[in-house]
Amino acid sequence: MSRIVEFEEDSLRVTAVLGCGEYNNNAYICTDTSRKHAVLIDLPAVDGEFLKALQSVVTLDAILVTHWHHDHWAGYDDVRSHTAAPVLVGEHEINIAPERIDRRLADHEVIPFGTGRITALHTPGHTPGHLSFVLGTTCFTGDALFAGGPGHTNTPDELTTLLATIRKTFLPMPAETIIRPGHGEPGSVGETQRGMEALERAPVRYRYGDITWPSE
Ligand SMILES: [Zn+2]
Protein backbone atom coordinates (compact mmCIF):
# COMPACT_ATOMS: atom_id res chain seq x y z
CA MET A 1 0.00 0.00 0.00
CA SER A 2 1.27 3.47 -0.84
CA ARG A 3 1.89 6.12 1.82
CA ILE A 4 0.74 9.75 1.66
CA VAL A 5 2.94 12.64 2.83
CA GLU A 6 1.76 16.24 2.49
CA PHE A 7 3.91 19.36 2.56
CA GLU A 8 3.63 23.04 1.65
CA GLU A 9 5.78 24.62 -1.04
CA ASP A 10 5.41 28.41 -1.63
CA SER A 11 1.85 28.13 -0.20
CA LEU A 12 1.04 25.42 -2.73
CA ARG A 13 0.26 21.97 -1.38
CA VAL A 14 2.15 18.91 -2.54
CA THR A 15 0.72 15.48 -1.79
CA ALA A 16 3.39 12.82 -2.22
CA VAL A 17 2.07 9.31 -2.89
CA LEU A 18 5.06 7.15 -1.97
CA GLY A 19 5.80 3.50 -2.67
CA CYS A 20 3.24 2.70 -5.41
CA GLY A 21 3.28 -0.70 -7.12
CA GLU A 22 5.98 -3.37 -7.17
CA TYR A 23 8.78 -0.90 -8.00
CA ASN A 24 7.90 1.50 -5.16
CA ASN A 25 7.20 4.46 -7.43
CA ASN A 26 6.38 7.93 -6.16
CA ALA A 27 3.68 10.19 -7.62
CA TYR A 28 3.05 13.79 -6.61
CA ILE A 29 -0.12 15.90 -6.68
CA CYS A 30 0.62 19.65 -6.64
CA THR A 31 -2.38 21.83 -5.70
CA ASP A 32 -2.62 25.63 -6.17
CA THR A 33 -3.35 28.23 -3.46
CA SER A 34 -7.12 28.15 -4.20
CA ARG A 35 -6.94 24.37 -3.49
CA LYS A 36 -9.01 23.87 -6.63
CA HIS A 37 -6.47 23.23 -9.40
CA ALA A 38 -3.78 20.58 -9.47
CA VAL A 39 -1.31 18.68 -11.61
CA LEU A 40 -0.27 15.06 -11.13
CA ILE A 41 3.35 14.06 -11.68
CA ASP A 42 3.64 10.46 -12.90
CA LEU A 43 1.07 7.68 -13.19
CA PRO A 44 2.29 4.63 -11.23
CA ALA A 45 0.02 1.74 -10.19
CA VAL A 46 -3.06 3.06 -8.37
CA ASP A 47 -4.22 1.71 -5.00
CA GLY A 48 -6.87 2.92 -2.53
CA GLU A 49 -4.70 5.63 -0.92
CA PHE A 50 -3.63 7.04 -4.28
CA LEU A 51 -7.22 6.99 -5.54
CA LYS A 52 -8.47 8.81 -2.42
CA ALA A 53 -5.83 11.51 -2.92
CA LEU A 54 -6.84 11.88 -6.59
CA GLN A 55 -10.53 12.07 -5.74
CA SER A 56 -9.90 14.95 -3.33
CA VAL A 57 -8.66 17.08 -6.28
CA VAL A 58 -11.34 19.51 -7.57
CA THR A 59 -9.86 20.05 -11.05
CA LEU A 60 -6.87 18.10 -12.32
CA ASP A 61 -5.44 20.35 -15.05
CA ALA A 62 -2.71 18.06 -16.37
CA ILE A 63 -0.90 14.77 -15.87
CA LEU A 64 2.85 15.27 -16.29
CA VAL A 65 4.77 12.07 -16.99
CA THR A 66 8.52 12.28 -16.38
CA HIS A 67 9.29 9.48 -18.85
CA TRP A 68 7.60 6.60 -20.57
CA HIS A 69 8.76 3.55 -18.58
CA HIS A 70 5.94 1.23 -17.61
CA ASP A 71 6.28 1.64 -13.84
CA HIS A 72 5.66 5.40 -14.36
CA TRP A 73 2.46 4.92 -16.38
CA ALA A 74 1.11 1.59 -15.00
CA GLY A 75 -1.84 3.50 -13.48
CA TYR A 76 -2.81 5.03 -16.83
CA ASP A 77 -6.18 3.24 -17.24
CA ASP A 78 -7.22 3.73 -13.61
CA VAL A 79 -6.38 7.45 -13.57
CA ARG A 80 -7.91 8.02 -17.00
CA SER A 81 -11.18 6.48 -15.86
CA HIS A 82 -11.39 9.17 -13.14
CA THR A 83 -10.23 12.27 -15.00
CA ALA A 84 -10.16 13.80 -18.45
CA ALA A 85 -6.92 15.68 -17.66
CA PRO A 86 -4.48 15.64 -20.60
CA VAL A 87 -1.36 13.46 -20.39
CA LEU A 88 1.78 15.48 -21.24
CA VAL A 89 5.27 14.09 -21.93
CA GLY A 90 8.60 15.41 -23.18
CA GLU A 91 8.92 16.23 -26.88
CA HIS A 92 11.88 13.84 -27.30
CA GLU A 93 10.47 10.88 -25.37
CA ILE A 94 10.30 7.56 -27.27
CA ASN A 95 8.33 4.28 -27.28
CA ILE A 96 4.91 5.84 -26.64
CA ALA A 97 1.68 4.77 -28.33
CA PRO A 98 0.49 8.12 -29.76
CA GLU A 99 -3.11 7.64 -28.58
CA ARG A 100 -1.89 7.56 -24.97
CA ILE A 101 -0.64 11.13 -24.90
CA ASP A 102 -2.34 14.46 -25.54
CA ARG A 103 0.56 16.84 -25.95
CA ARG A 104 4.37 17.09 -25.90
CA LEU A 105 6.22 19.52 -23.62
CA ALA A 106 9.24 21.59 -24.65
CA ASP A 107 12.29 22.30 -22.48
CA HIS A 108 11.52 25.15 -20.04
CA GLU A 109 7.80 25.09 -20.87
CA VAL A 110 5.66 26.46 -18.02
CA ILE A 111 2.46 24.57 -17.18
CA PRO A 112 -0.18 26.68 -15.39
CA PHE A 113 -2.64 25.15 -12.92
CA GLY A 114 -4.91 27.78 -11.35
CA THR A 115 -2.58 30.15 -9.47
CA GLY A 116 0.29 27.62 -9.71
CA ARG A 117 3.09 27.37 -12.28
CA ILE A 118 5.37 24.39 -12.76
CA THR A 119 8.28 24.31 -15.23
CA ALA A 120 9.32 21.32 -17.36
CA LEU A 121 13.06 20.77 -17.89
CA HIS A 122 14.48 18.36 -20.48
CA THR A 123 16.78 16.04 -18.47
CA PRO A 124 17.91 13.24 -20.86
CA GLY A 125 20.09 10.25 -20.03
CA HIS A 126 17.82 7.72 -18.30
CA THR A 127 15.57 8.11 -21.37
CA PRO A 128 16.05 10.50 -24.33
CA GLY A 129 13.01 12.65 -23.57
CA HIS A 130 13.00 12.52 -19.77
CA LEU A 131 11.53 15.59 -18.03
CA SER A 132 12.03 16.95 -14.53
CA PHE A 133 9.66 19.55 -13.07
CA VAL A 134 10.51 22.59 -10.94
CA LEU A 135 8.01 24.01 -8.45
CA GLY A 136 9.48 26.74 -6.23
CA THR A 137 12.43 25.23 -4.39
CA THR A 138 11.48 21.62 -5.20
CA CYS A 139 12.62 19.66 -8.25
CA PHE A 140 10.73 16.49 -9.20
CA THR A 141 13.44 14.43 -10.87
CA GLY A 142 11.73 11.19 -11.95
CA ASP A 143 14.45 8.61 -12.69
CA ALA A 144 17.06 11.20 -13.78
CA LEU A 145 18.40 11.79 -10.27
CA PHE A 146 17.90 10.00 -6.96
CA ALA A 147 18.86 10.96 -3.42
CA GLY A 148 21.90 8.64 -3.56
CA GLY A 149 23.12 8.96 -7.14
CA PRO A 150 22.25 9.33 -10.82
CA GLY A 151 19.39 7.36 -12.36
CA HIS A 152 19.82 3.97 -14.03
CA THR A 153 21.59 3.85 -17.40
CA ASN A 154 22.01 0.93 -19.83
CA THR A 155 25.02 2.06 -21.89
CA PRO A 156 28.15 4.21 -21.42
CA ASP A 157 26.60 6.78 -23.80
CA GLU A 158 23.49 7.05 -21.66
CA LEU A 159 25.63 7.59 -18.56
CA THR A 160 27.64 10.30 -20.35
CA THR A 161 24.37 12.02 -21.34
CA LEU A 162 22.93 11.73 -17.83
CA LEU A 163 26.04 13.10 -16.11
CA ALA A 164 26.03 16.01 -18.58
CA THR A 165 22.37 16.64 -17.66
CA ILE A 166 23.23 16.63 -13.95
CA ARG A 167 26.09 19.11 -14.50
CA LYS A 168 24.07 21.40 -16.77
CA THR A 169 20.62 21.34 -15.15
CA PHE A 170 20.75 20.17 -11.51
CA LEU A 171 24.14 21.34 -10.15
CA PRO A 172 23.51 25.06 -10.89
CA MET A 173 20.31 25.01 -8.77
CA PRO A 174 20.58 26.40 -5.20
CA ALA A 175 22.11 23.78 -2.85
CA GLU A 176 18.99 23.78 -0.66
CA THR A 177 16.74 22.74 -3.58
CA ILE A 178 14.84 19.60 -2.55
CA ILE A 179 14.96 16.67 -4.95
CA ARG A 180 11.82 14.54 -5.04
CA PRO A 181 12.52 11.51 -7.21
CA GLY A 182 10.37 8.85 -8.87
CA HIS A 183 11.61 6.23 -6.39
CA GLY A 184 12.93 6.44 -2.84
CA GLU A 185 13.54 9.23 -0.38
CA PRO A 186 13.98 12.95 -1.09
CA GLY A 187 17.45 14.47 -1.36
CA SER A 188 18.97 17.87 -2.08
CA VAL A 189 21.00 19.57 -4.78
CA GLY A 190 23.75 20.17 -2.17
CA GLU A 191 24.11 16.40 -1.67
CA THR A 192 24.17 15.97 -5.45
CA GLN A 193 26.93 18.60 -5.78
CA ARG A 194 29.07 16.74 -3.21
CA GLY A 195 28.23 13.37 -4.79
CA MET A 196 29.27 14.53 -8.27
CA GLU A 197 32.56 15.90 -6.91
CA ALA A 198 33.26 12.54 -5.25
CA LEU A 199 32.34 10.70 -8.47
CA GLU A 200 34.71 12.87 -10.56
CA ARG A 201 37.53 12.13 -8.05
CA ALA A 202 36.78 8.39 -7.88
CA PRO A 203 39.95 6.42 -8.72
CA VAL A 204 38.09 3.76 -10.69
CA ARG A 205 36.30 4.82 -13.83
CA TYR A 206 32.60 4.60 -13.03
CA ARG A 207 30.45 2.28 -15.10
CA TYR A 208 26.89 2.58 -16.27
CA GLY A 209 24.04 0.74 -14.52
CA ASP A 210 23.01 1.63 -10.97
CA ILE A 211 25.57 4.04 -9.56
CA THR A 212 25.66 5.49 -6.08
CA TRP A 213 27.75 8.48 -5.04
CA PRO A 214 31.14 7.22 -3.75
CA SER A 215 31.60 7.60 0.00
CA GLU A 216 34.28 10.19 0.75
ZN1 LIG B 1 12.59 4.73 -15.62
PDB file of C-alpha atoms and ligand atoms in Angstrom:
ATOM      1  CA  MET A   1       0.000   0.000   0.000  1.00  0.00           C
ATOM      2  CA  SER A   2       1.271   3.465  -0.838  1.00  0.00           C
ATOM      3  CA  ARG A   3       1.891   6.118   1.823  1.00  0.00           C
ATOM      4  CA  ILE A   4       0.735   9.751   1.662  1.00  0.00           C
ATOM      5  CA  VAL A   5       2.936  12.644   2.826  1.00  0.00           C
ATOM      6  CA  GLU A   6       1.761  16.245   2.487  1.00  0.00           C
ATOM      7  CA  PHE A   7       3.909  19.363   2.560  1.00  0.00           C
ATOM      8  CA  GLU A   8       3.630  23.037   1.646  1.00  0.00           C
ATOM      9  CA  GLU A   9       5.777  24.618  -1.037  1.00  0.00           C
ATOM     10  CA  ASP A  10       5.410  28.405  -1.626  1.00  0.00           C
ATOM     11  CA  SER A  11       1.848  28.132  -0.198  1.00  0.00           C
ATOM     12  CA  LEU A  12       1.038  25.418  -2.732  1.00  0.00           C
ATOM     13  CA  ARG A  13       0.260  21.968  -1.375  1.00  0.00           C
ATOM     14  CA  VAL A  14       2.152  18.913  -2.539  1.00  0.00           C
ATOM     15  CA  THR A  15       0.719  15.483  -1.792  1.00  0.00           C
ATOM     16  CA  ALA A  16       3.391  12.819  -2.221  1.00  0.00           C
ATOM     17  CA  VAL A  17       2.073   9.309  -2.894  1.00  0.00           C
ATOM     18  CA  LEU A  18       5.062   7.153  -1.975  1.00  0.00           C
ATOM     19  CA  GLY A  19       5.799   3.497  -2.673  1.00  0.00           C
ATOM     20  CA  CYS A  20       3.235   2.703  -5.415  1.00  0.00           C
ATOM     21  CA  GLY A  21       3.279  -0.700  -7.118  1.00  0.00           C
ATOM     22  CA  GLU A  22       5.978  -3.370  -7.166  1.00  0.00           C
ATOM     23  CA  TYR A  23       8.781  -0.896  -8.001  1.00  0.00           C
ATOM     24  CA  ASN A  24       7.897   1.502  -5.162  1.00  0.00           C
ATOM     25  CA  ASN A  25       7.201   4.458  -7.427  1.00  0.00           C
ATOM     26  CA  ASN A  26       6.381   7.932  -6.160  1.00  0.00           C
ATOM     27  CA  ALA A  27       3.684  10.187  -7.618  1.00  0.00           C
ATOM     28  CA  TYR A  28       3.050  13.792  -6.610  1.00  0.00           C
ATOM     29  CA  ILE A  29      -0.115  15.900  -6.677  1.00  0.00           C
ATOM     30  CA  CYS A  30       0.620  19.649  -6.640  1.00  0.00           C
ATOM     31  CA  THR A  31      -2.379  21.827  -5.704  1.00  0.00           C
ATOM     32  CA  ASP A  32      -2.622  25.625  -6.172  1.00  0.00           C
ATOM     33  CA  THR A  33      -3.351  28.225  -3.461  1.00  0.00           C
ATOM     34  CA  SER A  34      -7.116  28.150  -4.198  1.00  0.00           C
ATOM     35  CA  ARG A  35      -6.940  24.374  -3.489  1.00  0.00           C
ATOM     36  CA  LYS A  36      -9.014  23.867  -6.633  1.00  0.00           C
ATOM     37  CA  HIS A  37      -6.474  23.234  -9.400  1.00  0.00           C
ATOM     38  CA  ALA A  38      -3.782  20.580  -9.465  1.00  0.00           C
ATOM     39  CA  VAL A  39      -1.308  18.679 -11.608  1.00  0.00           C
ATOM     40  CA  LEU A  40      -0.272  15.057 -11.128  1.00  0.00           C
ATOM     41  CA  ILE A  41       3.349  14.059 -11.676  1.00  0.00           C
ATOM     42  CA  ASP A  42       3.638  10.455 -12.903  1.00  0.00           C
ATOM     43  CA  LEU A  43       1.070   7.676 -13.186  1.00  0.00           C
ATOM     44  CA  PRO A  44       2.292   4.632 -11.233  1.00  0.00           C
ATOM     45  CA  ALA A  45       0.018   1.736 -10.189  1.00  0.00           C
ATOM     46  CA  VAL A  46      -3.055   3.059  -8.367  1.00  0.00           C
ATOM     47  CA  ASP A  47      -4.222   1.707  -5.000  1.00  0.00           C
ATOM     48  CA  GLY A  48      -6.870   2.919  -2.533  1.00  0.00           C
ATOM     49  CA  GLU A  49      -4.697   5.628  -0.922  1.00  0.00           C
ATOM     50  CA  PHE A  50      -3.627   7.039  -4.277  1.00  0.00           C
ATOM     51  CA  LEU A  51      -7.220   6.988  -5.541  1.00  0.00           C
ATOM     52  CA  LYS A  52      -8.469   8.805  -2.419  1.00  0.00           C
ATOM     53  CA  ALA A  53      -5.831  11.512  -2.925  1.00  0.00           C
ATOM     54  CA  LEU A  54      -6.841  11.879  -6.588  1.00  0.00           C
ATOM     55  CA  GLN A  55     -10.535  12.065  -5.741  1.00  0.00           C
ATOM     56  CA  SER A  56      -9.901  14.954  -3.334  1.00  0.00           C
ATOM     57  CA  VAL A  57      -8.660  17.084  -6.276  1.00  0.00           C
ATOM     58  CA  VAL A  58     -11.337  19.509  -7.572  1.00  0.00           C
ATOM     59  CA  THR A  59      -9.860  20.048 -11.050  1.00  0.00           C
ATOM     60  CA  LEU A  60      -6.873  18.104 -12.318  1.00  0.00           C
ATOM     61  CA  ASP A  61      -5.436  20.351 -15.054  1.00  0.00           C
ATOM     62  CA  ALA A  62      -2.714  18.062 -16.367  1.00  0.00           C
ATOM     63  CA  ILE A  63      -0.898  14.769 -15.868  1.00  0.00           C
ATOM     64  CA  LEU A  64       2.848  15.270 -16.293  1.00  0.00           C
ATOM     65  CA  VAL A  65       4.766  12.068 -16.986  1.00  0.00           C
ATOM     66  CA  THR A  66       8.524  12.277 -16.383  1.00  0.00           C
ATOM     67  CA  HIS A  67       9.291   9.477 -18.845  1.00  0.00           C
ATOM     68  CA  TRP A  68       7.601   6.596 -20.571  1.00  0.00           C
ATOM     69  CA  HIS A  69       8.758   3.553 -18.583  1.00  0.00           C
ATOM     70  CA  HIS A  70       5.943   1.226 -17.612  1.00  0.00           C
ATOM     71  CA  ASP A  71       6.282   1.640 -13.844  1.00  0.00           C
ATOM     72  CA  HIS A  72       5.662   5.401 -14.361  1.00  0.00           C
ATOM     73  CA  TRP A  73       2.457   4.916 -16.376  1.00  0.00           C
ATOM     74  CA  ALA A  74       1.110   1.592 -14.996  1.00  0.00           C
ATOM     75  CA  GLY A  75      -1.843   3.496 -13.485  1.00  0.00           C
ATOM     76  CA  TYR A  76      -2.814   5.028 -16.835  1.00  0.00           C
ATOM     77  CA  ASP A  77      -6.185   3.244 -17.244  1.00  0.00           C
ATOM     78  CA  ASP A  78      -7.218   3.732 -13.607  1.00  0.00           C
ATOM     79  CA  VAL A  79      -6.383   7.449 -13.570  1.00  0.00           C
ATOM     80  CA  ARG A  80      -7.908   8.017 -16.996  1.00  0.00           C
ATOM     81  CA  SER A  81     -11.180   6.475 -15.862  1.00  0.00           C
ATOM     82  CA  HIS A  82     -11.391   9.172 -13.138  1.00  0.00           C
ATOM     83  CA  THR A  83     -10.230  12.274 -14.999  1.00  0.00           C
ATOM     84  CA  ALA A  84     -10.157  13.803 -18.451  1.00  0.00           C
ATOM     85  CA  ALA A  85      -6.918  15.677 -17.663  1.00  0.00           C
ATOM     86  CA  PRO A  86      -4.475  15.638 -20.600  1.00  0.00           C
ATOM     87  CA  VAL A  87      -1.361  13.455 -20.394  1.00  0.00           C
ATOM     88  CA  LEU A  88       1.778  15.479 -21.237  1.00  0.00           C
ATOM     89  CA  VAL A  89       5.268  14.091 -21.929  1.00  0.00           C
ATOM     90  CA  GLY A  90       8.600  15.406 -23.183  1.00  0.00           C
ATOM     91  CA  GLU A  91       8.925  16.230 -26.881  1.00  0.00           C
ATOM     92  CA  HIS A  92      11.881  13.844 -27.297  1.00  0.00           C
ATOM     93  CA  GLU A  93      10.472  10.879 -25.369  1.00  0.00           C
ATOM     94  CA  ILE A  94      10.297   7.559 -27.272  1.00  0.00           C
ATOM     95  CA  ASN A  95       8.333   4.278 -27.278  1.00  0.00           C
ATOM     96  CA  ILE A  96       4.909   5.842 -26.643  1.00  0.00           C
ATOM     97  CA  ALA A  97       1.683   4.766 -28.329  1.00  0.00           C
ATOM     98  CA  PRO A  98       0.493   8.119 -29.764  1.00  0.00           C
ATOM     99  CA  GLU A  99      -3.111   7.639 -28.579  1.00  0.00           C
ATOM    100  CA  ARG A 100      -1.891   7.562 -24.969  1.00  0.00           C
ATOM    101  CA  ILE A 101      -0.642  11.134 -24.896  1.00  0.00           C
ATOM    102  CA  ASP A 102      -2.341  14.461 -25.542  1.00  0.00           C
ATOM    103  CA  ARG A 103       0.562  16.842 -25.954  1.00  0.00           C
ATOM    104  CA  ARG A 104       4.372  17.093 -25.903  1.00  0.00           C
ATOM    105  CA  LEU A 105       6.219  19.517 -23.621  1.00  0.00           C
ATOM    106  CA  ALA A 106       9.245  21.589 -24.655  1.00  0.00           C
ATOM    107  CA  ASP A 107      12.286  22.296 -22.483  1.00  0.00           C
ATOM    108  CA  HIS A 108      11.519  25.153 -20.042  1.00  0.00           C
ATOM    109  CA  GLU A 109       7.801  25.094 -20.867  1.00  0.00           C
ATOM    110  CA  VAL A 110       5.658  26.462 -18.016  1.00  0.00           C
ATOM    111  CA  ILE A 111       2.461  24.572 -17.185  1.00  0.00           C
ATOM    112  CA  PRO A 112      -0.181  26.678 -15.388  1.00  0.00           C
ATOM    113  CA  PHE A 113      -2.644  25.151 -12.916  1.00  0.00           C
ATOM    114  CA  GLY A 114      -4.913  27.777 -11.346  1.00  0.00           C
ATOM    115  CA  THR A 115      -2.579  30.148  -9.468  1.00  0.00           C
ATOM    116  CA  GLY A 116       0.294  27.624  -9.710  1.00  0.00           C
ATOM    117  CA  ARG A 117       3.085  27.373 -12.279  1.00  0.00           C
ATOM    118  CA  ILE A 118       5.366  24.388 -12.765  1.00  0.00           C
ATOM    119  CA  THR A 119       8.278  24.310 -15.225  1.00  0.00           C
ATOM    120  CA  ALA A 120       9.321  21.324 -17.355  1.00  0.00           C
ATOM    121  CA  LEU A 121      13.065  20.769 -17.888  1.00  0.00           C
ATOM    122  CA  HIS A 122      14.482  18.361 -20.476  1.00  0.00           C
ATOM    123  CA  THR A 123      16.783  16.041 -18.473  1.00  0.00           C
ATOM    124  CA  PRO A 124      17.906  13.241 -20.861  1.00  0.00           C
ATOM    125  CA  GLY A 125      20.093  10.245 -20.034  1.00  0.00           C
ATOM    126  CA  HIS A 126      17.818   7.719 -18.300  1.00  0.00           C
ATOM    127  CA  THR A 127      15.570   8.107 -21.375  1.00  0.00           C
ATOM    128  CA  PRO A 128      16.047  10.498 -24.327  1.00  0.00           C
ATOM    129  CA  GLY A 129      13.010  12.651 -23.568  1.00  0.00           C
ATOM    130  CA  HIS A 130      12.997  12.522 -19.766  1.00  0.00           C
ATOM    131  CA  LEU A 131      11.533  15.590 -18.034  1.00  0.00           C
ATOM    132  CA  SER A 132      12.029  16.951 -14.526  1.00  0.00           C
ATOM    133  CA  PHE A 133       9.663  19.552 -13.071  1.00  0.00           C
ATOM    134  CA  VAL A 134      10.509  22.588 -10.945  1.00  0.00           C
ATOM    135  CA  LEU A 135       8.010  24.010  -8.455  1.00  0.00           C
ATOM    136  CA  GLY A 136       9.476  26.738  -6.234  1.00  0.00           C
ATOM    137  CA  THR A 137      12.430  25.226  -4.387  1.00  0.00           C
ATOM    138  CA  THR A 138      11.478  21.621  -5.201  1.00  0.00           C
ATOM    139  CA  CYS A 139      12.620  19.656  -8.250  1.00  0.00           C
ATOM    140  CA  PHE A 140      10.725  16.487  -9.198  1.00  0.00           C
ATOM    141  CA  THR A 141      13.439  14.435 -10.875  1.00  0.00           C
ATOM    142  CA  GLY A 142      11.733  11.187 -11.949  1.00  0.00           C
ATOM    143  CA  ASP A 143      14.446   8.611 -12.694  1.00  0.00           C
ATOM    144  CA  ALA A 144      17.056  11.197 -13.779  1.00  0.00           C
ATOM    145  CA  LEU A 145      18.398  11.791 -10.273  1.00  0.00           C
ATOM    146  CA  PHE A 146      17.896  10.000  -6.958  1.00  0.00           C
ATOM    147  CA  ALA A 147      18.860  10.961  -3.417  1.00  0.00           C
ATOM    148  CA  GLY A 148      21.902   8.639  -3.556  1.00  0.00           C
ATOM    149  CA  GLY A 149      23.117   8.961  -7.142  1.00  0.00           C
ATOM    150  CA  PRO A 150      22.247   9.330 -10.819  1.00  0.00           C
ATOM    151  CA  GLY A 151      19.386   7.360 -12.359  1.00  0.00           C
ATOM    152  CA  HIS A 152      19.818   3.970 -14.026  1.00  0.00           C
ATOM    153  CA  THR A 153      21.587   3.851 -17.403  1.00  0.00           C
ATOM    154  CA  ASN A 154      22.006   0.925 -19.833  1.00  0.00           C
ATOM    155  CA  THR A 155      25.020   2.061 -21.887  1.00  0.00           C
ATOM    156  CA  PRO A 156      28.154   4.211 -21.420  1.00  0.00           C
ATOM    157  CA  ASP A 157      26.603   6.782 -23.801  1.00  0.00           C
ATOM    158  CA  GLU A 158      23.487   7.046 -21.659  1.00  0.00           C
ATOM    159  CA  LEU A 159      25.625   7.589 -18.560  1.00  0.00           C
ATOM    160  CA  THR A 160      27.636  10.300 -20.347  1.00  0.00           C
ATOM    161  CA  THR A 161      24.375  12.023 -21.342  1.00  0.00           C
ATOM    162  CA  LEU A 162      22.927  11.731 -17.829  1.00  0.00           C
ATOM    163  CA  LEU A 163      26.037  13.101 -16.112  1.00  0.00           C
ATOM    164  CA  ALA A 164      26.031  16.013 -18.585  1.00  0.00           C
ATOM    165  CA  THR A 165      22.366  16.639 -17.657  1.00  0.00           C
ATOM    166  CA  ILE A 166      23.227  16.632 -13.946  1.00  0.00           C
ATOM    167  CA  ARG A 167      26.094  19.111 -14.496  1.00  0.00           C
ATOM    168  CA  LYS A 168      24.072  21.399 -16.770  1.00  0.00           C
ATOM    169  CA  THR A 169      20.621  21.337 -15.148  1.00  0.00           C
ATOM    170  CA  PHE A 170      20.750  20.171 -11.514  1.00  0.00           C
ATOM    171  CA  LEU A 171      24.145  21.337 -10.153  1.00  0.00           C
ATOM    172  CA  PRO A 172      23.507  25.060 -10.885  1.00  0.00           C
ATOM    173  CA  MET A 173      20.312  25.014  -8.772  1.00  0.00           C
ATOM    174  CA  PRO A 174      20.580  26.404  -5.198  1.00  0.00           C
ATOM    175  CA  ALA A 175      22.108  23.784  -2.853  1.00  0.00           C
ATOM    176  CA  GLU A 176      18.990  23.781  -0.663  1.00  0.00           C
ATOM    177  CA  THR A 177      16.737  22.743  -3.583  1.00  0.00           C
ATOM    178  CA  ILE A 178      14.845  19.602  -2.554  1.00  0.00           C
ATOM    179  CA  ILE A 179      14.964  16.667  -4.950  1.00  0.00           C
ATOM    180  CA  ARG A 180      11.815  14.544  -5.042  1.00  0.00           C
ATOM    181  CA  PRO A 181      12.522  11.512  -7.212  1.00  0.00           C
ATOM    182  CA  GLY A 182      10.373   8.849  -8.870  1.00  0.00           C
ATOM    183  CA  HIS A 183      11.610   6.232  -6.391  1.00  0.00           C
ATOM    184  CA  GLY A 184      12.926   6.444  -2.844  1.00  0.00           C
ATOM    185  CA  GLU A 185      13.537   9.227  -0.384  1.00  0.00           C
ATOM    186  CA  PRO A 186      13.978  12.948  -1.090  1.00  0.00           C
ATOM    187  CA  GLY A 187      17.452  14.469  -1.357  1.00  0.00           C
ATOM    188  CA  SER A 188      18.969  17.867  -2.083  1.00  0.00           C
ATOM    189  CA  VAL A 189      20.996  19.570  -4.776  1.00  0.00           C
ATOM    190  CA  GLY A 190      23.748  20.168  -2.168  1.00  0.00           C
ATOM    191  CA  GLU A 191      24.111  16.401  -1.667  1.00  0.00           C
ATOM    192  CA  THR A 192      24.170  15.972  -5.446  1.00  0.00           C
ATOM    193  CA  GLN A 193      26.930  18.599  -5.777  1.00  0.00           C
ATOM    194  CA  ARG A 194      29.074  16.741  -3.210  1.00  0.00           C
ATOM    195  CA  GLY A 195      28.228  13.366  -4.788  1.00  0.00           C
ATOM    196  CA  MET A 196      29.270  14.527  -8.267  1.00  0.00           C
ATOM    197  CA  GLU A 197      32.557  15.904  -6.908  1.00  0.00           C
ATOM    198  CA  ALA A 198      33.262  12.541  -5.253  1.00  0.00           C
ATOM    199  CA  LEU A 199      32.340  10.704  -8.466  1.00  0.00           C
ATOM    200  CA  GLU A 200      34.714  12.869 -10.556  1.00  0.00           C
ATOM    201  CA  ARG A 201      37.530  12.133  -8.051  1.00  0.00           C
ATOM    202  CA  ALA A 202      36.782   8.385  -7.877  1.00  0.00           C
ATOM    203  CA  PRO A 203      39.947   6.420  -8.724  1.00  0.00           C
ATOM    204  CA  VAL A 204      38.094   3.759 -10.695  1.00  0.00           C
ATOM    205  CA  ARG A 205      36.298   4.825 -13.832  1.00  0.00           C
ATOM    206  CA  TYR A 206      32.604   4.597 -13.029  1.00  0.00           C
ATOM    207  CA  ARG A 207      30.453   2.282 -15.099  1.00  0.00           C
ATOM    208  CA  TYR A 208      26.886   2.581 -16.273  1.00  0.00           C
ATOM    209  CA  GLY A 209      24.042   0.738 -14.517  1.00  0.00           C
ATOM    210  CA  ASP A 210      23.013   1.628 -10.974  1.00  0.00           C
ATOM    211  CA  ILE A 211      25.569   4.041  -9.555  1.00  0.00           C
ATOM    212  CA  THR A 212      25.664   5.494  -6.082  1.00  0.00           C
ATOM    213  CA  TRP A 213      27.747   8.485  -5.040  1.00  0.00           C
ATOM    214  CA  PRO A 214      31.141   7.215  -3.747  1.00  0.00           C
ATOM    215  CA  SER A 215      31.601   7.595  -0.004  1.00  0.00           C
ATOM    216  CA  GLU A 216      34.278  10.189   0.746  1.00  0.00           C
TER     217      GLU A 216
HETATM  218 ZN    ZN B   1      12.589   4.726 -15.622  1.00  0.00          ZN
END
